[in-house]
Amino acid sequence: MSATTPTPELHQMGVAELGAALHARQTSATEVAQHLLARAHAHSGLGAYLALNEEATLAQAAAADARLAAGERGPLLGVPLAHKDVLVTRDFPTSAGSKMLQGYRSPFDATVVARLAAEGAVTLGKLNCDEFAMGSGNDQSAFGPAHNPWDVARVPGGSSGGSAVAVAARLAPAATGTDTGGSIRQPASFCGITGIKPSYGRCSRYGLVAYASSLDQAGPMARSALDCALLLTAMAGPDPDRDSTSLEHPPEDYTRLLGQPWPGASAAQPLQGLRIGLPREFFGTGCDADVLAAVRSALSECERLGATLLDIDLPRTELAIPAYYIIAPAEASSNLSRYDGVRYGHRAAEYADLLEMYKRSRSEAFGPEVQRRILLGTYVLSHGYYDAYYLKAQQIRRLIAQDFQSAFSHCDLIAGPVAPSVAWAIGAKTADPLSAYLADIYTLPASLAGLPGLSLPAGFGAAAMPVGLQLIGNYLSEARLLQVAHQLQLVSDWHTRMPPPLTPSCPGTRP
Ligand code: GLN
């Protein structure tokens, strides 16, 4: 750094910047980890973390420092990260935001966790989330809400709410999240950060506490597309021995297209030739005007960079909500049947017989939203209703995927809002689950189709709250999504904006 450029404080630095500072030995993994752990404690009122283990973090940091001292280099070596609490970890408990798994300690690391650790990333802790990733506001966590750092009275989005809070509030340079129906993209949008849900199967689900197995996908959340690309490069790749649904596609370097113009474009107009489809269904009356205005202004930036915008149709968009809210609960009811109080998880203290032990254990430890979904899922899978609901939903899912394929014959990417509004007040939708389900309308279609989707900051809407722009690509086009997002971030500064200074005294439930 030159004498005129002040060194940013360690928590201000993103993944790439920290990696460079660690390589240059301007700081050490231990110093960065200590700084961020102190920050996590100072801002525990945000409810971002569910578990810290200082000893484990500092041991990982010391190991990274030893590798750096030995001359080893790598973009994540010594860089601290935190994981959503649905990814199992050996060194930290994994609760999935539920009393059912409170205190549970996995004997192994999830594949994405292990891959990041192999690159030398240091785990700071485990992040708050909706119980079993079921929710849109982090208000369904059994351990209290997480608070949006832009306005602590509002939700950070969900279910990866703690991940978005940690990154936006500069408690961690990046975090992992998982997205079943929007849980990476929507909290990224609500908290003004960047997040990408990869194509289904791109990241292994081994060690990801199952919610809806045909939809669940892990991905990175960070401040910029560049930082997401660095994480995703480590996280993605086949895992044939542990997740048979992981794609055989070889590992990729997701940073390789960053800064490159779109094929055939010039450096002056780097997005020339890129056709961005705008689904009419995403820009209609269901979306708040402030959100649409921000999204449109980000899109005109893309136009300025040479991209062409064209209207397209995704005619089954509305059907994504009923289809998803049948398929996801159906899979959840089956996946969550493993929590029977016998092998692991909560067991009721008193019961007369086996059946009562099951009933009590599950009634005591599952929260209301999880119970609602188990009931719904069991119902739609039951004999007599299976064809009417579950099978129909699967047929609609196929049609939604086909609509995307027809759209991609006219355009390279699809863009639109991530959510129809900015973040709402904590509690505003807790008692009205349907209103929360409806707010998933723009993220569910890509989830059902298994397509990659990225959310990046696109300015501010009502009450000066962040708004995200969603980019959806065809299968395995993550590198292209990141390329376009990066081009936009080279000419805009929405992703660098900081939430107002935090008061450590904000209300919330502590780990
Ligand atoms: N809000 C959606 C749900 O509650 C999505 C959650 C997710 O992606 N994990 O199911």
Short mmCIF file of C-alpha atoms and ligand atoms in Angstrom, two decimals:
data_model
loop_
_atom_site.label_atom_id
_atom_site.label_comp_id
_atom_site.label_asym_id
_atom_site.label_seq_id
_atom_site.Cartn_x
_atom_site.Cartn_y
_atom_site.Cartn_z
CA MET A 1 0.00 0.00 0.00
CA SER A 2 1.28 3.48 -0.77
CA ALA A 3 1.68 5.99 2.03
CA THR A 4 -1.34 7.93 0.76
CA THR A 5 -3.72 4.95 0.82
CA PRO A 6 -4.73 4.16 4.38
CA THR A 7 -4.90 0.41 5.02
CA PRO A 8 -8.56 -0.50 5.43
CA GLU A 9 -9.53 -2.07 8.73
CA LEU A 10 -9.43 -5.84 8.51
CA HIS A 11 -13.21 -6.25 8.66
CA GLN A 12 -13.62 -3.87 5.73
CA MET A 13 -11.64 -6.14 3.46
CA GLY A 14 -13.31 -8.64 1.16
CA VAL A 15 -12.07 -12.12 0.31
CA ALA A 16 -9.78 -11.11 -2.57
CA GLU A 17 -8.32 -8.20 -0.64
CA LEU A 18 -7.70 -10.29 2.47
CA GLY A 19 -6.12 -13.03 0.37
CA ALA A 20 -3.73 -10.50 -1.13
CA ALA A 21 -2.89 -8.96 2.26
CA LEU A 22 -2.21 -12.42 3.69
CA HIS A 23 0.04 -13.31 0.76
CA ALA A 24 1.94 -10.07 1.18
CA ARG A 25 2.26 -10.94 4.89
CA GLN A 26 0.71 -7.56 5.79
CA THR A 27 -1.44 -9.42 8.26
CA SER A 28 -1.81 -12.99 9.46
CA ALA A 29 -4.69 -15.42 9.49
CA THR A 30 -4.55 -15.33 13.29
CA GLU A 31 -4.76 -11.55 13.44
CA VAL A 32 -7.72 -11.46 11.03
CA ALA A 33 -9.53 -14.24 12.88
CA GLN A 34 -9.02 -12.56 16.25
CA HIS A 35 -10.27 -9.25 14.89
CA LEU A 36 -13.42 -10.81 13.45
CA LEU A 37 -14.13 -12.91 16.53
CA ALA A 38 -13.96 -9.75 18.65
CA ARG A 39 -16.34 -8.10 16.19
CA ALA A 40 -18.72 -11.06 16.36
CA HIS A 41 -18.87 -10.66 20.15
CA ALA A 42 -19.29 -6.89 19.97
CA HIS A 43 -22.24 -7.27 17.59
CA SER A 44 -23.80 -10.40 19.00
CA GLY A 45 -27.03 -8.41 19.24
CA LEU A 46 -27.48 -8.84 15.48
CA GLY A 47 -28.14 -12.53 16.06
CA ALA A 48 -25.91 -13.57 13.15
CA TYR A 49 -24.04 -16.38 14.90
CA LEU A 50 -25.45 -19.47 16.57
CA ALA A 51 -22.08 -20.94 17.51
CA LEU A 52 -18.50 -19.83 17.90
CA ASN A 53 -15.56 -21.96 18.95
CA GLU A 54 -12.65 -19.62 19.41
CA GLU A 55 -10.17 -22.39 20.08
CA ALA A 56 -11.03 -24.24 16.88
CA THR A 57 -10.98 -21.04 14.82
CA LEU A 58 -7.60 -20.00 16.14
CA ALA A 59 -6.17 -23.49 15.60
CA GLN A 60 -7.32 -23.37 11.96
CA ALA A 61 -5.84 -19.86 11.63
CA ALA A 62 -2.50 -21.02 13.08
CA ALA A 63 -2.43 -23.92 10.59
CA ALA A 64 -3.10 -21.47 7.73
CA ASP A 65 -0.34 -19.17 8.98
CA ALA A 66 2.08 -22.11 9.01
CA ARG A 67 1.16 -22.90 5.39
CA LEU A 68 1.65 -19.25 4.42
CA ALA A 69 4.99 -19.15 6.22
CA ALA A 70 6.05 -22.24 4.27
CA GLY A 71 5.44 -20.27 1.08
CA GLU A 72 2.13 -21.87 0.14
CA ARG A 73 -0.28 -19.60 -1.75
CA GLY A 74 -3.96 -19.78 -2.57
CA PRO A 75 -6.79 -17.26 -2.76
CA LEU A 76 -8.53 -18.59 0.37
CA LEU A 77 -5.49 -19.53 2.43
CA GLY A 78 -6.03 -17.91 5.84
CA VAL A 79 -9.26 -16.16 4.81
CA PRO A 80 -12.00 -16.43 7.46
CA LEU A 81 -15.51 -17.55 6.53
CA ALA A 82 -18.61 -18.62 8.38
CA HIS A 83 -21.07 -21.37 7.54
CA LYS A 84 -24.83 -21.52 7.58
CA ASP A 85 -25.87 -23.78 10.41
CA VAL A 86 -27.37 -26.38 8.08
CA LEU A 87 -23.92 -27.44 6.87
CA VAL A 88 -22.45 -29.94 9.30
CA THR A 89 -19.08 -29.26 10.88
CA ARG A 90 -16.86 -31.35 13.13
CA ASP A 91 -15.45 -28.43 15.10
CA PHE A 92 -18.74 -26.60 15.73
CA PRO A 93 -22.21 -27.79 16.70
CA THR A 94 -24.86 -27.88 13.96
CA SER A 95 -28.42 -27.07 15.00
CA ALA A 96 -30.11 -26.27 11.65
CA GLY A 97 -31.80 -23.50 13.63
CA SER A 98 -33.85 -26.14 15.46
CA LYS A 99 -34.22 -27.33 19.01
CA MET A 100 -34.30 -30.79 17.48
CA LEU A 101 -30.57 -30.65 16.76
CA GLN A 102 -29.49 -28.24 19.50
CA GLY A 103 -25.95 -29.17 20.55
CA TYR A 104 -25.60 -31.81 17.82
CA ARG A 105 -22.01 -32.45 16.85
CA SER A 106 -21.38 -34.05 13.48
CA PRO A 107 -18.58 -36.61 13.20
CA PHE A 108 -17.69 -35.21 9.75
CA ASP A 109 -17.62 -31.99 7.72
CA ALA A 110 -20.01 -31.32 4.84
CA THR A 111 -18.21 -31.63 1.50
CA VAL A 112 -18.42 -27.89 0.77
CA VAL A 113 -17.05 -27.13 4.24
CA ALA A 114 -14.22 -29.65 3.79
CA ARG A 115 -13.36 -28.23 0.36
CA LEU A 116 -13.12 -24.68 1.68
CA ALA A 117 -11.05 -25.90 4.63
CA ALA A 118 -8.69 -27.75 2.29
CA GLU A 119 -8.03 -24.43 0.56
CA GLY A 120 -7.04 -23.01 3.94
CA ALA A 121 -10.21 -21.03 4.72
CA VAL A 122 -10.68 -20.53 8.47
CA THR A 123 -14.12 -21.15 10.00
CA LEU A 124 -15.30 -18.36 12.30
CA GLY A 125 -18.53 -20.01 13.37
CA LYS A 126 -22.01 -21.13 12.45
CA LEU A 127 -24.69 -18.77 11.25
CA ASN A 128 -28.32 -18.34 12.19
CA CYS A 129 -31.03 -19.53 9.81
CA ASP A 130 -34.68 -20.45 9.68
CA GLU A 131 -35.39 -23.82 11.24
CA PHE A 132 -34.30 -26.52 8.77
CA ALA A 133 -34.02 -23.69 6.19
CA MET A 134 -37.81 -23.27 6.09
CA GLY A 135 -38.57 -19.59 5.96
CA SER A 136 -37.97 -16.25 4.31
CA GLY A 137 -37.06 -13.96 7.18
CA ASN A 138 -34.89 -15.86 9.65
CA ASP A 139 -37.82 -15.34 12.02
CA GLN A 140 -38.41 -19.10 12.14
CA SER A 141 -35.12 -19.84 13.88
CA ALA A 142 -35.59 -21.56 17.25
CA PHE A 143 -32.81 -19.34 18.59
CA GLY A 144 -34.27 -15.94 17.85
CA PRO A 145 -34.21 -13.71 14.82
CA ALA A 146 -31.25 -12.24 13.01
CA HIS A 147 -31.44 -8.49 12.44
CA ASN A 148 -30.91 -6.68 9.15
CA PRO A 149 -27.93 -4.34 9.69
CA TRP A 150 -29.53 -1.72 7.40
CA ASP A 151 -32.42 -1.47 9.87
CA VAL A 152 -32.30 -3.77 12.86
CA ALA A 153 -36.09 -3.74 13.17
CA ARG A 154 -36.31 -5.54 9.82
CA VAL A 155 -35.65 -9.13 8.76
CA PRO A 156 -32.43 -9.92 6.92
CA GLY A 157 -34.35 -12.35 4.70
CA GLY A 158 -34.08 -16.08 4.94
CA SER A 159 -33.47 -18.75 5.33
CA SER A 160 -29.74 -17.88 5.11
CA GLY A 161 -30.37 -14.72 7.16
CA GLY A 162 -27.38 -15.06 9.49
CA SER A 163 -25.08 -15.47 6.48
CA ALA A 164 -26.35 -12.26 4.89
CA VAL A 165 -26.12 -10.34 8.18
CA ALA A 166 -22.55 -11.51 8.83
CA VAL A 167 -21.39 -10.39 5.38
CA ALA A 168 -23.34 -7.11 5.28
CA ALA A 169 -22.34 -6.11 8.82
CA ARG A 170 -18.69 -6.93 8.12
CA LEU A 171 -18.55 -9.72 10.68
CA ALA A 172 -17.16 -12.02 7.99
CA PRO A 173 -15.87 -11.34 4.47
CA ALA A 174 -17.99 -14.18 3.09
CA ALA A 175 -20.25 -17.00 4.16
CA THR A 176 -21.88 -20.12 2.85
CA GLY A 177 -25.62 -20.28 2.38
CA THR A 178 -28.07 -22.79 1.00
CA ASP A 179 -30.92 -22.14 -1.38
CA THR A 180 -33.91 -24.43 -1.78
CA GLY A 181 -36.36 -21.83 -3.06
CA GLY A 182 -34.44 -18.57 -2.76
CA SER A 183 -32.58 -18.71 0.53
CA ILE A 184 -29.29 -17.41 -0.85
CA ARG A 185 -30.69 -14.88 -3.32
CA GLN A 186 -33.41 -13.28 -1.18
CA PRO A 187 -31.32 -12.55 1.95
CA ALA A 188 -28.51 -11.32 -0.33
CA SER A 189 -31.02 -8.92 -1.86
CA PHE A 190 -32.42 -7.80 1.52
CA CYS A 191 -28.95 -7.12 2.96
CA GLY A 192 -27.24 -5.58 -0.08
CA ILE A 193 -24.72 -8.34 -0.77
CA THR A 194 -23.99 -10.76 -3.64
CA GLY A 195 -24.95 -14.43 -3.59
CA ILE A 196 -25.16 -17.23 -6.11
CA LYS A 197 -27.21 -20.39 -6.08
CA PRO A 198 -25.43 -22.76 -8.45
CA SER A 199 -27.14 -25.17 -10.83
CA TYR A 200 -28.68 -28.06 -8.92
CA GLY A 201 -25.95 -30.66 -8.40
CA ARG A 202 -23.02 -28.28 -8.87
CA CYS A 203 -22.11 -28.36 -5.16
CA SER A 204 -22.30 -31.56 -3.21
CA ARG A 205 -25.20 -31.90 -0.75
CA TYR A 206 -23.21 -34.29 1.44
CA GLY A 207 -23.48 -32.91 4.96
CA LEU A 208 -26.18 -30.38 4.09
CA VAL A 209 -29.02 -31.02 6.55
CA ALA A 210 -31.78 -32.07 4.13
CA TYR A 211 -34.87 -29.94 3.64
CA ALA A 212 -36.06 -30.70 0.07
CA SER A 213 -33.43 -32.88 -1.55
CA SER A 214 -34.39 -32.24 -5.18
CA LEU A 215 -33.98 -28.48 -4.64
CA ASP A 216 -31.33 -27.96 -1.91
CA GLN A 217 -28.10 -26.38 -3.14
CA ALA A 218 -25.24 -24.68 -1.30
CA GLY A 219 -23.55 -21.55 -2.58
CA PRO A 220 -21.44 -18.55 -1.58
CA MET A 221 -22.58 -15.21 -0.19
CA ALA A 222 -20.10 -12.32 -0.22
CA ARG A 223 -19.84 -8.65 -1.04
CA SER A 224 -18.92 -9.00 -4.69
CA ALA A 225 -19.18 -11.36 -7.64
CA LEU A 226 -15.39 -11.71 -7.50
CA ASP A 227 -15.48 -12.96 -3.91
CA CYS A 228 -18.36 -15.33 -4.71
CA ALA A 229 -16.35 -16.70 -7.65
CA LEU A 230 -13.37 -17.39 -5.40
CA LEU A 231 -15.51 -19.35 -2.96
CA LEU A 232 -17.51 -21.21 -5.57
CA THR A 233 -14.32 -22.38 -7.29
CA ALA A 234 -13.42 -24.19 -4.08
CA MET A 235 -16.94 -25.40 -3.24
CA ALA A 236 -18.17 -26.82 -6.55
CA GLY A 237 -17.32 -30.09 -8.22
CA PRO A 238 -18.47 -33.68 -8.40
CA ASP A 239 -18.70 -35.79 -5.25
CA PRO A 240 -19.72 -39.14 -6.73
CA ASP A 241 -19.00 -41.25 -3.65
CA ARG A 242 -21.08 -39.12 -1.32
CA ASP A 243 -23.77 -37.35 -3.34
CA SER A 244 -25.03 -39.28 -6.33
CA THR A 245 -26.94 -36.20 -7.55
CA SER A 246 -23.78 -34.11 -7.76
CA LEU A 247 -23.02 -33.38 -11.41
CA GLU A 248 -20.10 -35.04 -13.12
CA HIS A 249 -19.06 -31.75 -14.68
CA PRO A 250 -15.35 -31.14 -13.91
CA PRO A 251 -14.30 -28.38 -11.48
CA GLU A 252 -14.06 -24.91 -12.99
CA ASP A 253 -12.23 -21.71 -12.18
CA TYR A 254 -15.16 -19.33 -11.76
CA THR A 255 -12.90 -16.30 -11.82
CA ARG A 256 -11.71 -17.01 -15.34
CA LEU A 257 -14.23 -14.79 -17.15
CA LEU A 258 -14.16 -11.91 -14.66
CA GLY A 259 -13.12 -8.71 -16.39
CA GLN A 260 -13.43 -10.34 -19.81
CA PRO A 261 -15.86 -8.79 -22.28
CA TRP A 262 -18.84 -10.88 -23.42
CA PRO A 263 -17.85 -13.00 -26.46
CA GLY A 264 -17.41 -10.65 -29.43
CA ALA A 265 -17.75 -7.47 -27.33
CA SER A 266 -15.23 -4.66 -27.08
CA ALA A 267 -13.57 -3.43 -23.89
CA ALA A 268 -15.51 -0.16 -24.21
CA GLN A 269 -18.87 -1.97 -24.42
CA PRO A 270 -18.07 -5.20 -22.55
CA LEU A 271 -21.64 -6.53 -22.56
CA GLN A 272 -22.26 -5.95 -26.27
CA GLY A 273 -24.01 -8.94 -27.77
CA LEU A 274 -25.45 -10.07 -24.42
CA ARG A 275 -29.22 -10.51 -24.69
CA ILE A 276 -30.97 -10.12 -21.34
CA GLY A 277 -34.53 -11.42 -21.22
CA LEU A 278 -36.95 -9.64 -18.90
CA PRO A 279 -39.90 -11.88 -18.04
CA ARG A 280 -43.10 -9.82 -18.23
CA GLU A 281 -44.37 -11.81 -15.25
CA PHE A 282 -41.51 -10.44 -13.08
CA PHE A 283 -42.23 -6.80 -13.87
CA GLY A 284 -45.98 -6.68 -13.29
CA THR A 285 -48.21 -5.25 -10.60
CA GLY A 286 -47.12 -7.77 -7.97
CA CYS A 287 -43.77 -6.06 -7.55
CA ASP A 288 -43.38 -2.85 -5.52
CA ALA A 289 -42.61 0.27 -7.57
CA ASP A 290 -39.46 1.12 -5.58
CA VAL A 291 -38.02 -2.34 -6.26
CA LEU A 292 -38.84 -2.13 -9.96
CA ALA A 293 -37.26 1.33 -10.21
CA ALA A 294 -33.98 0.08 -8.70
CA VAL A 295 -33.96 -3.03 -10.87
CA ARG A 296 -34.65 -0.99 -14.00
CA SER A 297 -31.84 1.44 -13.24
CA ALA A 298 -29.39 -1.45 -12.81
CA LEU A 299 -30.62 -2.86 -16.10
CA SER A 300 -30.03 0.44 -17.87
CA GLU A 301 -26.44 0.23 -16.61
CA CYS A 302 -26.24 -3.13 -18.42
CA GLU A 303 -27.63 -1.46 -21.54
CA ARG A 304 -24.99 1.25 -21.27
CA LEU A 305 -22.39 -1.53 -21.22
CA GLY A 306 -23.81 -2.78 -24.52
CA ALA A 307 -26.37 -5.41 -23.46
CA THR A 308 -29.71 -5.68 -25.26
CA LEU A 309 -32.85 -5.96 -23.14
CA LEU A 310 -35.80 -7.87 -24.52
CA ASP A 311 -39.18 -8.84 -23.14
CA ILE A 312 -39.80 -12.55 -22.72
CA ASP A 313 -42.49 -14.72 -21.15
CA LEU A 314 -42.28 -17.23 -18.35
CA PRO A 315 -45.99 -18.02 -18.43
CA ARG A 316 -46.08 -20.46 -15.48
CA THR A 317 -44.38 -18.11 -13.01
CA GLU A 318 -47.43 -17.90 -10.73
CA LEU A 319 -47.71 -21.67 -10.61
CA ALA A 320 -44.23 -21.90 -9.13
CA ILE A 321 -45.65 -21.03 -5.70
CA PRO A 322 -48.22 -23.84 -5.39
CA ALA A 323 -45.88 -26.32 -7.11
CA TYR A 324 -42.98 -25.49 -4.78
CA TYR A 325 -45.14 -25.45 -1.64
CA ILE A 326 -46.29 -28.97 -2.47
CA ILE A 327 -42.97 -30.47 -3.58
CA ALA A 328 -40.78 -28.92 -0.87
CA PRO A 329 -43.04 -29.90 2.09
CA ALA A 330 -43.51 -33.38 0.57
CA GLU A 331 -39.76 -33.93 0.50
CA ALA A 332 -39.37 -32.28 3.91
CA SER A 333 -41.95 -34.57 5.51
CA SER A 334 -39.99 -37.54 4.28
CA ASN A 335 -36.55 -36.12 5.14
CA LEU A 336 -37.56 -35.04 8.63
CA SER A 337 -39.01 -38.43 9.54
CA ARG A 338 -35.48 -39.36 10.63
CA TYR A 339 -35.84 -37.15 13.73
CA ASP A 340 -37.59 -39.68 15.89
CA GLY A 341 -35.79 -39.15 19.18
CA VAL A 342 -34.11 -42.55 18.86
CA ARG A 343 -30.76 -42.13 17.15
CA TYR A 344 -30.01 -38.43 17.54
CA GLY A 345 -31.74 -35.16 18.16
CA HIS A 346 -34.13 -34.22 20.93
CA ARG A 347 -35.81 -36.95 22.96
CA ALA A 348 -38.71 -36.16 25.28
CA ALA A 349 -37.93 -36.65 28.95
CA GLU A 350 -41.13 -38.50 29.74
CA TYR A 351 -43.24 -40.93 27.75
CA ALA A 352 -45.30 -44.04 28.33
CA ASP A 353 -44.40 -45.99 25.20
CA LEU A 354 -42.52 -45.79 21.92
CA LEU A 355 -45.30 -44.02 20.05
CA GLU A 356 -45.62 -41.38 22.70
CA MET A 357 -41.85 -40.92 22.70
CA TYR A 358 -41.96 -40.18 18.96
CA LYS A 359 -44.88 -37.82 19.32
CA ARG A 360 -43.56 -35.90 22.27
CA SER A 361 -40.02 -35.62 20.96
CA ARG A 362 -41.21 -34.26 17.62
CA SER A 363 -43.90 -31.97 19.06
CA GLU A 364 -41.52 -30.50 21.61
CA ALA A 365 -38.58 -29.89 19.32
CA PHE A 366 -40.03 -28.88 15.92
CA GLY A 367 -41.22 -25.29 15.62
CA PRO A 368 -44.58 -24.25 14.14
CA GLU A 369 -43.42 -23.73 10.53
CA VAL A 370 -41.65 -27.08 10.42
CA GLN A 371 -44.71 -28.84 11.86
CA ARG A 372 -46.93 -27.08 9.33
CA ARG A 373 -44.79 -28.31 6.46
CA ILE A 374 -44.58 -31.86 7.77
CA LEU A 375 -48.38 -31.95 7.97
CA LEU A 376 -48.77 -30.45 4.51
CA GLY A 377 -46.18 -32.76 3.01
CA THR A 378 -47.62 -35.87 4.62
CA TYR A 379 -51.06 -34.92 3.35
CA VAL A 380 -50.04 -34.37 -0.28
CA LEU A 381 -48.15 -37.65 -0.33
CA SER A 382 -50.97 -39.65 1.21
CA HIS A 383 -52.84 -42.27 -0.76
CA GLY A 384 -55.66 -40.63 -2.69
CA TYR A 385 -54.07 -37.20 -2.80
CA TYR A 386 -50.73 -38.09 -4.34
CA ASP A 387 -51.99 -37.85 -7.94
CA ALA A 388 -54.05 -34.74 -7.29
CA TYR A 389 -51.27 -32.74 -5.65
CA TYR A 390 -47.80 -34.19 -5.74
CA LEU A 391 -47.90 -35.58 -9.26
CA LYS A 392 -49.55 -32.41 -10.60
CA ALA A 393 -46.89 -30.29 -8.94
CA GLN A 394 -44.17 -32.39 -10.56
CA GLN A 395 -45.83 -31.92 -13.96
CA ILE A 396 -45.94 -28.17 -13.44
CA ARG A 397 -42.31 -28.26 -12.41
CA ARG A 398 -41.44 -29.83 -15.76
CA LEU A 399 -43.44 -27.17 -17.64
CA ILE A 400 -41.64 -24.40 -15.75
CA ALA A 401 -38.29 -25.90 -16.74
CA GLN A 402 -39.48 -26.06 -20.37
CA ASP A 403 -40.55 -22.40 -20.27
CA PHE A 404 -36.99 -21.47 -19.30
CA GLN A 405 -35.57 -23.50 -22.18
CA SER A 406 -37.83 -21.73 -24.68
CA ALA A 407 -36.80 -18.39 -23.16
CA PHE A 408 -33.12 -19.27 -23.51
CA SER A 409 -33.60 -19.70 -27.25
CA HIS A 410 -34.13 -15.90 -27.41
CA CYS A 411 -31.80 -14.65 -24.68
CA ASP A 412 -28.56 -15.49 -22.88
CA LEU A 413 -29.63 -14.48 -19.39
CA ILE A 414 -32.84 -13.66 -17.61
CA ALA A 415 -33.03 -10.72 -15.23
CA GLY A 416 -35.57 -9.33 -12.80
CA PRO A 417 -36.20 -8.57 -9.17
CA VAL A 418 -35.29 -11.09 -6.45
CA ALA A 419 -38.27 -10.32 -4.25
CA PRO A 420 -41.34 -8.13 -4.70
CA SER A 421 -40.42 -5.83 -1.80
CA VAL A 422 -37.54 -4.71 0.35
CA ALA A 423 -37.03 -6.38 3.74
CA TRP A 424 -40.10 -6.25 5.96
CA ALA A 425 -40.37 -5.60 9.69
CA ILE A 426 -39.47 -8.50 11.99
CA GLY A 427 -42.72 -10.21 12.90
CA ALA A 428 -44.73 -8.73 10.00
CA LYS A 429 -45.20 -12.08 8.27
CA THR A 430 -44.57 -14.52 11.12
CA ALA A 431 -48.25 -15.10 11.80
CA ASP A 432 -49.20 -15.15 8.11
CA PRO A 433 -47.12 -17.85 6.43
CA LEU A 434 -48.96 -17.51 3.13
CA SER A 435 -47.82 -13.92 2.70
CA ALA A 436 -44.22 -15.08 3.17
CA TYR A 437 -44.72 -17.91 0.64
CA LEU A 438 -46.05 -15.44 -1.95
CA ALA A 439 -42.93 -13.27 -1.60
CA ASP A 440 -40.88 -16.18 -3.01
CA ILE A 441 -42.44 -15.80 -6.45
CA TYR A 442 -39.35 -14.63 -8.34
CA THR A 443 -36.87 -17.07 -6.83
CA LEU A 444 -38.92 -20.28 -6.96
CA PRO A 445 -39.02 -20.76 -10.76
CA ALA A 446 -35.23 -21.10 -11.13
CA SER A 447 -35.15 -23.41 -8.09
CA LEU A 448 -37.78 -25.71 -9.53
CA ALA A 449 -35.94 -25.79 -12.85
CA GLY A 450 -32.57 -26.39 -11.13
CA LEU A 451 -31.06 -23.33 -12.83
CA PRO A 452 -28.32 -21.10 -11.39
CA GLY A 453 -29.43 -17.73 -10.02
CA LEU A 454 -27.43 -14.80 -8.73
CA SER A 455 -28.49 -11.79 -6.70
CA LEU A 456 -26.43 -8.63 -6.68
CA PRO A 457 -26.99 -5.24 -5.09
CA ALA A 458 -28.86 -2.89 -7.42
CA GLY A 459 -29.43 0.19 -5.32
CA PHE A 460 -31.98 1.07 -2.70
CA GLY A 461 -35.74 1.16 -2.43
CA ALA A 462 -38.28 2.15 0.21
CA ALA A 463 -36.84 3.25 3.58
CA ALA A 464 -33.37 3.23 1.98
CA MET A 465 -33.30 -0.57 2.14
CA PRO A 466 -31.20 -2.56 -0.35
CA VAL A 467 -32.71 -4.03 -3.52
CA GLY A 468 -31.22 -6.95 -5.43
CA LEU A 469 -31.10 -7.69 -9.14
CA GLN A 470 -31.56 -11.36 -10.00
CA LEU A 471 -29.73 -12.93 -12.93
CA ILE A 472 -30.79 -16.41 -14.00
CA GLY A 473 -28.70 -18.42 -16.45
CA ASN A 474 -28.98 -21.74 -18.22
CA TYR A 475 -27.55 -24.88 -16.62
CA LEU A 476 -23.89 -24.61 -15.62
CA SER A 477 -23.63 -20.96 -16.71
CA GLU A 478 -22.39 -19.80 -13.28
CA ALA A 479 -19.17 -18.38 -14.76
CA ARG A 480 -21.24 -16.26 -17.18
CA LEU A 481 -23.54 -14.98 -14.42
CA LEU A 482 -20.52 -14.00 -12.36
CA GLN A 483 -18.92 -12.36 -15.41
CA VAL A 484 -21.95 -10.13 -16.01
CA ALA A 485 -22.36 -9.31 -12.32
CA HIS A 486 -18.67 -8.42 -12.12
CA GLN A 487 -18.91 -6.10 -15.15
CA LEU A 488 -21.78 -4.32 -13.45
CA GLN A 489 -19.81 -4.09 -10.21
CA LEU A 490 -16.85 -2.57 -12.06
CA VAL A 491 -19.01 0.42 -13.03
CA SER A 492 -21.28 0.71 -9.97
CA ASP A 493 -20.72 0.98 -6.24
CA TRP A 494 -23.92 -0.47 -4.75
CA HIS A 495 -22.03 -3.54 -3.56
CA THR A 496 -19.51 -1.41 -1.66
CA ARG A 497 -22.08 0.53 0.37
CA MET A 498 -22.01 -0.05 4.10
CA PRO A 499 -24.97 -0.25 6.43
CA PRO A 500 -25.19 2.61 8.94
CA PRO A 501 -22.90 2.29 11.97
CA LEU A 502 -24.07 -0.51 14.20
CA THR A 503 -25.11 -0.02 17.75
CA PRO A 504 -24.06 -3.05 19.73
CA SER A 505 -27.18 -2.72 21.85
CA CYS A 506 -29.76 -3.86 19.30
CA PRO A 507 -32.26 -6.34 20.72
CA GLY A 508 -32.01 -9.99 19.87
CA THR A 509 -31.42 -13.44 21.27
CA ARG A 510 -27.82 -14.39 21.85
CA PRO A 511 -26.11 -17.72 21.26
N1 GLN B 1 -38.70 -19.34 1.54
C1 GLN B 1 -38.60 -20.65 0.96
C2 GLN B 1 -39.11 -21.69 1.92
O1 GLN B 1 -39.46 -21.34 3.02
C3 GLN B 1 -37.20 -20.95 0.55
C4 GLN B 1 -36.33 -21.42 1.64
C5 GLN B 1 -35.01 -21.94 1.17
O2 GLN B 1 -34.59 -21.64 0.05
N2 GLN B 1 -34.37 -22.72 2.01
O3 GLN B 1 -39.20 -22.84 1.61
#
